[in-house]
Amino acid sequence: MSASSGLVAAKRRLFGCDLSANDTRNIRRFTAWCLAWAVAFVAATFAFRRGGVAPLSPAAWLFVALPTIAAVQTVRSYARFLREADELQRTIHLEALALGFGVGVLFMMSAQLFGRAGLPELDLGDGILAMSLAYSFGIWRATRRYA
Amino acid sequence: MDNRLRVLRAERSWSQAQLAERLGVSRQTVNAIETGKYDPSLPLAFRIAALFEQAIEGIFTPDGPSFPGPAAP
């Protein structure tokens, strides 16, 4: 078994689906931009926390611009994937996006209420984590449903 | 929505992957349509009908009561 066919088999076992060549290419492009975004974001955060970057200096602008450009490209590549995706894949991802968005809104609304009710306050930043987890769960659930 | 996709495919001895390739969709999509878990979009339904040289209503039939159609004049 070649490495690529092994990867396809593993992906099929894990997600119960096989992507078309175009979808695989678009997902790879999206994943690459995601990684670039994460690396640029971590590098910028590290640089600003160390305090070695003067405010409004060219380096400061660079550390703001690079993650922003990567983020925009990430969103664009995902939009392209959705636009060109196999129609069942598009349905699966739209269902997952709806779940992720709903959980994110619920989390952020609840976070405010928790604090006012005297309960442990939730960090609004954790809403992004909740959205990501709900989105991943949504992908898994929808893939299983249509498998 | 019920459909005869599996029967039509079997008549031609095509695998799900072969049918998927002819339709330009994934094998998972063909499988989901055949098992009734997913209803195809109208463009895909037209492509399926054209591939098997049949009318859409000859392949797909609604689950519930069918629309009565226009009233007779």
Short mmCIF file of C-alpha atoms in Angstrom, two decimals:
data_model
loop_
_atom_site.label_atom_id
_atom_site.label_comp_id
_atom_site.label_asym_id
_atom_site.label_seq_id
_atom_site.Cartn_x
_atom_site.Cartn_y
_atom_site.Cartn_z
CA MET A 1 0.00 0.00 0.00
CA SER A 2 1.47 3.36 -0.98
CA ALA A 3 1.67 6.26 1.47
CA SER A 4 -1.08 8.21 -0.32
CA SER A 5 -3.51 5.28 -0.49
CA GLY A 6 -2.77 4.59 3.17
CA LEU A 7 -3.66 8.18 4.00
CA VAL A 8 -6.90 7.91 2.01
CA ALA A 9 -7.82 4.68 3.82
CA ALA A 10 -7.06 6.23 7.20
CA LYS A 11 -9.13 9.30 6.34
CA ARG A 12 -12.03 7.08 5.25
CA ARG A 13 -11.87 5.07 8.49
CA LEU A 14 -11.71 8.23 10.58
CA PHE A 15 -14.32 10.38 8.84
CA GLY A 16 -16.30 7.80 6.86
CA CYS A 17 -15.81 9.80 3.66
CA ASP A 18 -13.47 10.22 0.72
CA LEU A 19 -12.87 13.68 -0.67
CA SER A 20 -12.53 14.43 -4.37
CA ALA A 21 -9.14 15.53 -5.67
CA ASN A 22 -10.32 19.14 -5.90
CA ASP A 23 -11.75 19.11 -2.36
CA THR A 24 -8.53 17.57 -1.03
CA ARG A 25 -6.48 20.26 -2.78
CA ASN A 26 -8.70 23.03 -1.38
CA ILE A 27 -8.63 21.55 2.14
CA ARG A 28 -4.83 21.33 1.98
CA ARG A 29 -4.65 24.99 0.90
CA PHE A 30 -6.98 25.96 3.77
CA THR A 31 -4.94 23.92 6.28
CA ALA A 32 -1.71 25.53 5.09
CA TRP A 33 -3.14 29.03 5.59
CA CYS A 34 -4.49 27.99 9.01
CA LEU A 35 -1.02 26.90 10.05
CA ALA A 36 0.52 30.10 8.65
CA TRP A 37 -2.04 32.14 10.59
CA ALA A 38 -1.33 30.23 13.82
CA VAL A 39 2.45 30.60 13.44
CA ALA A 40 2.20 34.32 12.59
CA PHE A 41 -0.18 34.91 15.51
CA VAL A 42 2.02 33.09 18.03
CA ALA A 43 5.15 34.86 16.72
CA ALA A 44 3.45 38.27 16.95
CA THR A 45 2.11 37.59 20.45
CA PHE A 46 5.56 36.39 21.59
CA ALA A 47 7.25 39.45 20.09
CA PHE A 48 4.84 41.93 21.71
CA ARG A 49 5.02 40.16 25.11
CA ARG A 50 8.81 40.29 25.13
CA GLY A 51 8.50 44.04 24.69
CA GLY A 52 11.15 44.30 22.02
CA VAL A 53 8.80 45.88 19.50
CA ALA A 54 8.38 49.65 19.69
CA PRO A 55 4.79 50.92 19.27
CA LEU A 56 3.96 52.07 15.72
CA SER A 57 7.36 50.93 14.48
CA PRO A 58 7.68 49.10 11.15
CA ALA A 59 8.20 45.85 13.09
CA ALA A 60 4.96 46.44 15.03
CA TRP A 61 3.05 46.98 11.78
CA LEU A 62 4.64 43.85 10.36
CA PHE A 63 3.58 41.77 13.36
CA VAL A 64 0.03 43.05 12.94
CA ALA A 65 -0.07 42.76 9.16
CA LEU A 66 1.27 39.19 8.82
CA PRO A 67 -1.37 37.44 11.00
CA THR A 68 -4.08 39.61 9.46
CA ILE A 69 -3.07 38.70 5.91
CA ALA A 70 -2.87 35.02 6.87
CA ALA A 71 -6.29 35.24 8.53
CA VAL A 72 -7.89 36.83 5.47
CA GLN A 73 -6.31 34.17 3.25
CA THR A 74 -7.59 31.45 5.61
CA VAL A 75 -11.15 32.75 5.33
CA ARG A 76 -10.83 33.12 1.55
CA SER A 77 -9.48 29.59 1.13
CA TYR A 78 -12.29 28.17 3.25
CA ALA A 79 -14.88 30.11 1.25
CA ARG A 80 -13.32 28.72 -1.93
CA PHE A 81 -13.47 25.19 -0.53
CA LEU A 82 -17.17 25.64 0.32
CA ARG A 83 -17.96 27.13 -3.10
CA GLU A 84 -16.25 24.35 -5.05
CA ALA A 85 -16.98 21.46 -2.68
CA ASP A 86 -18.90 18.33 -3.53
CA GLU A 87 -22.50 19.16 -2.59
CA LEU A 88 -22.68 16.65 0.28
CA GLN A 89 -19.41 17.98 1.70
CA ARG A 90 -20.86 21.50 1.46
CA THR A 91 -23.96 20.38 3.37
CA ILE A 92 -21.82 18.74 6.05
CA HIS A 93 -19.68 21.85 6.50
CA LEU A 94 -22.65 24.22 6.52
CA GLU A 95 -24.33 22.14 9.24
CA ALA A 96 -21.10 22.21 11.25
CA LEU A 97 -20.74 25.98 10.74
CA ALA A 98 -24.32 26.50 11.93
CA LEU A 99 -23.62 24.45 15.07
CA GLY A 100 -20.32 26.23 15.72
CA PHE A 101 -21.87 29.67 15.27
CA GLY A 102 -24.82 28.78 17.48
CA VAL A 103 -22.62 27.44 20.27
CA GLY A 104 -20.36 30.50 20.00
CA VAL A 105 -23.27 32.94 20.34
CA LEU A 106 -24.75 30.88 23.19
CA PHE A 107 -21.39 30.79 24.97
CA MET A 108 -20.82 34.55 24.70
CA MET A 109 -24.36 35.38 25.82
CA SER A 110 -24.10 32.93 28.72
CA ALA A 111 -20.69 34.26 29.73
CA GLN A 112 -22.22 37.65 30.55
CA LEU A 113 -25.14 36.10 32.42
CA PHE A 114 -22.87 33.80 34.45
CA GLY A 115 -20.94 36.77 35.81
CA ARG A 116 -24.08 38.73 36.67
CA ALA A 117 -25.62 35.70 38.40
CA GLY A 118 -22.59 35.36 40.67
CA LEU A 119 -21.44 32.13 39.03
CA PRO A 120 -17.83 31.59 37.89
CA GLU A 121 -17.24 34.02 35.04
CA LEU A 122 -16.47 32.54 31.63
CA ASP A 123 -13.72 34.08 29.55
CA LEU A 124 -15.11 35.46 26.29
CA GLY A 125 -11.94 34.27 24.55
CA ASP A 126 -12.91 30.72 25.40
CA GLY A 127 -15.87 31.26 23.06
CA ILE A 128 -13.50 30.72 20.14
CA LEU A 129 -12.47 27.39 21.62
CA ALA A 130 -16.12 26.45 22.15
CA MET A 131 -16.93 27.39 18.54
CA SER A 132 -14.01 25.34 17.22
CA LEU A 133 -14.95 22.31 19.29
CA ALA A 134 -18.62 22.58 18.26
CA TYR A 135 -17.60 22.95 14.61
CA SER A 136 -15.36 19.87 14.79
CA PHE A 137 -18.11 17.90 16.52
CA GLY A 138 -20.56 19.10 13.85
CA ILE A 139 -18.29 17.82 11.05
CA TRP A 140 -17.94 14.45 12.75
CA ARG A 141 -21.67 14.15 13.47
CA ALA A 142 -22.84 15.19 9.99
CA THR A 143 -20.27 12.94 8.29
CA ARG A 144 -21.50 9.99 10.33
CA ARG A 145 -25.13 10.85 9.58
CA TYR A 146 -24.63 10.77 5.81
CA ALA A 147 -22.17 7.84 5.79
CA MET B 1 -37.38 10.68 -1.13
CA ASP B 2 -37.12 7.17 -2.61
CA ASN B 3 -34.97 6.50 -5.65
CA ARG B 4 -33.93 3.73 -8.04
CA LEU B 5 -30.30 4.79 -8.26
CA ARG B 6 -28.89 1.55 -6.84
CA VAL B 7 -30.96 -0.53 -9.30
CA LEU B 8 -29.97 1.60 -12.29
CA ARG B 9 -26.32 1.49 -11.27
CA ALA B 10 -26.43 -2.29 -10.81
CA GLU B 11 -28.00 -2.71 -14.25
CA ARG B 12 -24.90 -1.11 -15.72
CA SER B 13 -22.51 -2.95 -13.39
CA TRP B 14 -21.02 0.31 -12.18
CA SER B 15 -19.45 0.68 -8.76
CA GLN B 16 -20.40 3.64 -6.57
CA ALA B 17 -17.00 5.15 -7.30
CA GLN B 18 -17.50 4.82 -11.06
CA LEU B 19 -20.93 6.44 -10.88
CA ALA B 20 -19.54 9.18 -8.65
CA GLU B 21 -16.80 9.91 -11.17
CA ARG B 22 -19.32 10.12 -14.04
CA LEU B 23 -21.48 12.52 -12.01
CA GLY B 24 -18.57 14.58 -10.71
CA VAL B 25 -19.39 13.98 -7.05
CA SER B 26 -17.84 11.95 -4.23
CA ARG B 27 -18.55 8.27 -3.64
CA GLN B 28 -20.01 9.27 -0.27
CA THR B 29 -22.60 11.42 -2.06
CA VAL B 30 -23.69 8.52 -4.26
CA ASN B 31 -23.89 6.24 -1.22
CA ALA B 32 -25.92 8.80 0.78
CA ILE B 33 -28.38 9.23 -2.11
CA GLU B 34 -28.77 5.48 -2.61
CA THR B 35 -29.45 4.88 1.08
CA GLY B 36 -31.96 7.74 1.17
CA LYS B 37 -29.92 9.74 3.70
CA TYR B 38 -29.41 12.67 1.35
CA ASP B 39 -31.61 14.21 -1.34
CA PRO B 40 -29.56 15.53 -4.26
CA SER B 41 -29.76 19.11 -5.46
CA LEU B 42 -31.87 19.78 -8.55
CA PRO B 43 -28.79 20.18 -10.83
CA LEU B 44 -27.39 16.84 -9.62
CA ALA B 45 -30.80 15.17 -10.05
CA PHE B 46 -30.85 16.44 -13.65
CA ARG B 47 -27.31 15.08 -14.21
CA ILE B 48 -28.38 11.69 -12.83
CA ALA B 49 -31.48 11.66 -15.05
CA ALA B 50 -29.42 12.60 -18.11
CA LEU B 51 -26.79 9.94 -17.36
CA PHE B 52 -29.41 7.18 -17.12
CA GLU B 53 -31.48 8.71 -19.97
CA GLN B 54 -34.61 8.83 -17.86
CA ALA B 55 -36.96 11.50 -16.52
CA ILE B 56 -36.25 12.69 -12.98
CA GLU B 57 -39.61 11.34 -11.77
CA GLY B 58 -38.63 7.96 -13.23
CA ILE B 59 -35.73 7.80 -10.78
CA PHE B 60 -36.90 9.81 -7.77
CA THR B 61 -40.28 9.51 -6.06
CA PRO B 62 -41.46 11.53 -3.06
CA ASP B 63 -41.94 9.82 0.32
CA GLY B 64 -45.18 11.46 1.33
CA PRO B 65 -48.40 12.13 -0.56
CA SER B 66 -47.61 13.53 -3.98
CA PHE B 67 -48.60 17.04 -4.97
CA PRO B 68 -52.10 16.90 -6.51
CA GLY B 69 -51.13 19.11 -9.44
CA PRO B 70 -53.17 21.87 -11.05
CA ALA B 71 -56.93 21.65 -10.83
CA ALA B 72 -58.76 20.70 -14.00
CA PRO B 73 -60.41 23.71 -15.69
#
